[in-house]
Amino acid sequence: MITRAPGRRGGLRLRAGLPPLGALAAAVAGVVYVGRVDPGVPGHYPICPFLALTGLYCPGCGGLRMTHALANGDVAAAAGFNVFLLLLGPFVAYAWIRWTVASLRGTRWRPAIARPPVLFTFIALMIVFWVVRNLPFGAFLAP
């Protein structure tokens, strides 16, 4: 038998909305910081460990510079630094909106990325991007 606390019938549950709002605040703070502190200037951020060890670009290489360019309104430069992460942005925004709405309604949201076919497709696309950006014909994908 499911019981509800008095005065908590349906409606929005503001306390349940705090985790998505906290995640949004952290993301905004990070974007504001990266938008102000240029990752292209040496000494502000550590180098990618994978790049330092192998000399190859990982799927995330160029992500900070992409975020900096996007925060400063330069979408073309952002695409040049990491088009994969740039294209992932709308999906992340959609997932955040769904999480927020579900939290405020007091329901649980299970993201589609948790389903095996979606997860394996995402991983396959990421690996293809990772490999192609390190090949001579894919140099246009390098940051």
mmCIF file of C-alpha atoms in Angstrom:
data_model
loop_
_atom_site.group_PDB
_atom_site.id
_atom_site.type_symbol
_atom_site.label_atom_id
_atom_site.label_comp_id
_atom_site.label_asym_id
_atom_site.label_seq_id
_atom_site.Cartn_x
_atom_site.Cartn_y
_atom_site.Cartn_z
ATOM 1 C CA MET A 1 0.000 0.000 0.000
ATOM 2 C CA ILE A 2 1.333 3.385 -0.986
ATOM 3 C CA THR A 3 0.725 6.233 1.393
ATOM 4 C CA ARG A 4 1.513 9.884 1.007
ATOM 5 C CA ALA A 5 2.520 12.375 3.606
ATOM 6 C CA PRO A 6 -0.179 14.919 4.497
ATOM 7 C CA GLY A 7 -0.144 17.933 2.217
ATOM 8 C CA ARG A 8 2.039 16.241 -0.418
ATOM 9 C CA ARG A 9 -0.601 15.267 -2.947
ATOM 10 C CA GLY A 10 0.726 15.409 -6.487
ATOM 11 C CA GLY A 11 2.117 18.724 -7.572
ATOM 12 C CA LEU A 12 5.737 19.723 -7.641
ATOM 13 C CA ARG A 13 8.300 18.567 -5.116
ATOM 14 C CA LEU A 14 10.777 21.424 -4.910
ATOM 15 C CA ARG A 15 13.210 19.626 -2.623
ATOM 16 C CA ALA A 16 13.483 16.791 -5.167
ATOM 17 C CA GLY A 17 14.483 19.371 -7.795
ATOM 18 C CA LEU A 18 17.618 20.390 -5.892
ATOM 19 C CA PRO A 19 20.000 17.775 -7.399
ATOM 20 C CA PRO A 20 19.320 18.807 -11.028
ATOM 21 C CA LEU A 21 19.514 22.480 -10.078
ATOM 22 C CA GLY A 22 22.800 21.830 -8.257
ATOM 23 C CA ALA A 23 24.157 20.052 -11.339
ATOM 24 C CA LEU A 24 23.084 23.012 -13.479
ATOM 25 C CA ALA A 25 24.767 25.474 -11.106
ATOM 26 C CA ALA A 26 28.005 23.463 -11.190
ATOM 27 C CA ALA A 27 27.902 23.233 -14.999
ATOM 28 C CA VAL A 28 27.231 26.958 -15.371
ATOM 29 C CA ALA A 29 30.057 27.782 -12.943
ATOM 30 C CA GLY A 30 32.417 25.552 -14.929
ATOM 31 C CA VAL A 31 31.425 27.086 -18.259
ATOM 32 C CA VAL A 32 31.787 30.617 -16.860
ATOM 33 C CA TYR A 33 35.263 29.777 -15.530
ATOM 34 C CA VAL A 34 36.411 28.151 -18.779
ATOM 35 C CA GLY A 35 34.831 31.010 -20.720
ATOM 36 C CA ARG A 36 36.963 33.526 -18.804
ATOM 37 C CA VAL A 37 40.214 31.552 -18.470
ATOM 38 C CA ASP A 38 41.473 30.656 -21.960
ATOM 39 C CA PRO A 39 42.569 27.000 -22.203
ATOM 40 C CA GLY A 40 44.738 27.968 -25.186
ATOM 41 C CA VAL A 41 47.124 29.816 -22.862
ATOM 42 C CA PRO A 42 49.658 27.397 -21.351
ATOM 43 C CA GLY A 43 49.710 26.973 -17.592
ATOM 44 C CA HIS A 44 46.027 27.318 -16.789
ATOM 45 C CA TYR A 45 44.928 23.702 -17.256
ATOM 46 C CA PRO A 46 46.734 20.353 -17.203
ATOM 47 C CA ILE A 47 47.494 18.626 -20.505
ATOM 48 C CA CYS A 48 45.422 15.610 -21.496
ATOM 49 C CA PRO A 49 47.111 12.555 -19.930
ATOM 50 C CA PHE A 50 46.316 10.360 -22.952
ATOM 51 C CA LEU A 51 47.834 12.933 -25.317
ATOM 52 C CA ALA A 52 50.886 13.325 -23.073
ATOM 53 C CA LEU A 53 51.482 9.557 -22.920
ATOM 54 C CA THR A 54 50.687 8.565 -26.508
ATOM 55 C CA GLY A 55 50.807 11.708 -28.635
ATOM 56 C CA LEU A 56 47.285 10.842 -29.859
ATOM 57 C CA TYR A 57 44.062 12.763 -29.335
ATOM 58 C CA CYS A 58 41.387 11.253 -27.107
ATOM 59 C CA PRO A 59 37.652 11.836 -27.742
ATOM 60 C CA GLY A 60 37.687 14.682 -25.206
ATOM 61 C CA CYS A 61 40.765 16.499 -26.505
ATOM 62 C CA GLY A 62 39.812 20.039 -27.434
ATOM 63 C CA GLY A 63 36.804 19.974 -25.115
ATOM 64 C CA LEU A 64 38.007 22.839 -22.928
ATOM 65 C CA ARG A 65 38.853 24.991 -25.942
ATOM 66 C CA MET A 66 35.468 24.067 -27.450
ATOM 67 C CA THR A 67 33.726 25.165 -24.251
ATOM 68 C CA HIS A 68 35.744 28.407 -24.195
ATOM 69 C CA ALA A 69 34.844 29.175 -27.809
ATOM 70 C CA LEU A 70 31.172 28.334 -27.239
ATOM 71 C CA ALA A 71 31.024 30.442 -24.069
ATOM 72 C CA ASN A 72 32.372 33.340 -26.104
ATOM 73 C CA GLY A 73 29.860 32.803 -28.921
ATOM 74 C CA ASP A 74 32.170 31.302 -31.550
ATOM 75 C CA VAL A 75 30.312 28.170 -32.685
ATOM 76 C CA ALA A 76 32.529 27.614 -35.760
ATOM 77 C CA ALA A 77 35.697 27.558 -33.643
ATOM 78 C CA ALA A 78 33.955 25.306 -31.112
ATOM 79 C CA ALA A 79 33.152 22.810 -33.878
ATOM 80 C CA GLY A 80 36.779 22.912 -34.975
ATOM 81 C CA PHE A 81 38.030 21.977 -31.514
ATOM 82 C CA ASN A 82 35.698 19.040 -30.802
ATOM 83 C CA VAL A 83 32.652 18.506 -32.992
ATOM 84 C CA PHE A 84 31.717 15.282 -31.162
ATOM 85 C CA LEU A 85 31.272 17.029 -27.808
ATOM 86 C CA LEU A 86 29.556 19.964 -29.499
ATOM 87 C CA LEU A 87 26.970 17.641 -31.057
ATOM 88 C CA LEU A 88 26.547 15.877 -27.718
ATOM 89 C CA GLY A 89 25.481 19.141 -26.049
ATOM 90 C CA PRO A 90 21.797 19.134 -27.099
ATOM 91 C CA PHE A 91 21.430 15.535 -25.906
ATOM 92 C CA VAL A 92 22.895 16.460 -22.519
ATOM 93 C CA ALA A 93 20.548 19.464 -22.286
ATOM 94 C CA TYR A 94 17.550 17.264 -23.150
ATOM 95 C CA ALA A 95 18.600 14.696 -20.537
ATOM 96 C CA TRP A 96 18.961 17.427 -17.912
ATOM 97 C CA ILE A 97 15.479 18.788 -18.713
ATOM 98 C CA ARG A 98 13.930 15.300 -18.478
ATOM 99 C CA TRP A 99 15.752 14.661 -15.163
ATOM 100 C CA THR A 100 14.559 17.991 -13.759
ATOM 101 C CA VAL A 101 10.935 17.477 -14.784
ATOM 102 C CA ALA A 102 10.901 13.922 -13.403
ATOM 103 C CA SER A 103 12.474 15.094 -10.138
ATOM 104 C CA LEU A 104 9.951 17.897 -9.705
ATOM 105 C CA ARG A 105 7.091 15.472 -10.376
ATOM 106 C CA GLY A 106 8.508 12.998 -7.868
ATOM 107 C CA THR A 107 9.024 10.282 -10.470
ATOM 108 C CA ARG A 108 12.113 8.459 -11.541
ATOM 109 C CA TRP A 109 13.576 8.975 -14.988
ATOM 110 C CA ARG A 110 15.700 6.297 -16.616
ATOM 111 C CA PRO A 111 17.784 7.816 -19.404
ATOM 112 C CA ALA A 112 17.811 6.105 -22.789
ATOM 113 C CA ILE A 113 21.625 5.949 -22.689
ATOM 114 C CA ALA A 114 21.258 3.256 -20.016
ATOM 115 C CA ARG A 115 19.646 0.914 -22.554
ATOM 116 C CA PRO A 116 22.266 -1.407 -24.081
ATOM 117 C CA PRO A 117 21.594 -0.646 -27.779
ATOM 118 C CA VAL A 118 21.836 3.102 -27.192
ATOM 119 C CA LEU A 119 24.905 2.749 -24.975
ATOM 120 C CA PHE A 120 26.731 0.509 -27.456
ATOM 121 C CA THR A 121 25.880 2.841 -30.343
ATOM 122 C CA PHE A 122 27.210 5.816 -28.402
ATOM 123 C CA ILE A 123 30.417 3.961 -27.492
ATOM 124 C CA ALA A 124 30.875 2.825 -31.112
ATOM 125 C CA LEU A 125 30.456 6.399 -32.410
ATOM 126 C CA MET A 126 32.903 7.679 -29.809
ATOM 127 C CA ILE A 127 35.495 5.050 -30.766
ATOM 128 C CA VAL A 128 35.088 5.817 -34.476
ATOM 129 C CA PHE A 129 35.559 9.535 -33.754
ATOM 130 C CA TRP A 130 38.588 8.717 -31.566
ATOM 131 C CA VAL A 131 40.264 6.620 -34.250
ATOM 132 C CA VAL A 132 39.407 8.800 -37.262
ATOM 133 C CA ARG A 133 40.633 12.025 -35.646
ATOM 134 C CA ASN A 134 44.070 10.414 -35.256
ATOM 135 C CA LEU A 135 44.352 9.199 -38.864
ATOM 136 C CA PRO A 136 45.828 11.361 -41.644
ATOM 137 C CA PHE A 137 42.534 11.672 -43.560
ATOM 138 C CA GLY A 138 40.724 12.682 -40.337
ATOM 139 C CA ALA A 139 43.107 15.472 -39.426
ATOM 140 C CA PHE A 140 40.255 17.965 -39.818
ATOM 141 C CA LEU A 141 38.749 16.443 -36.636
ATOM 142 C CA ALA A 142 41.892 17.089 -34.587
ATOM 143 C CA PRO A 143 41.729 20.025 -32.173
#
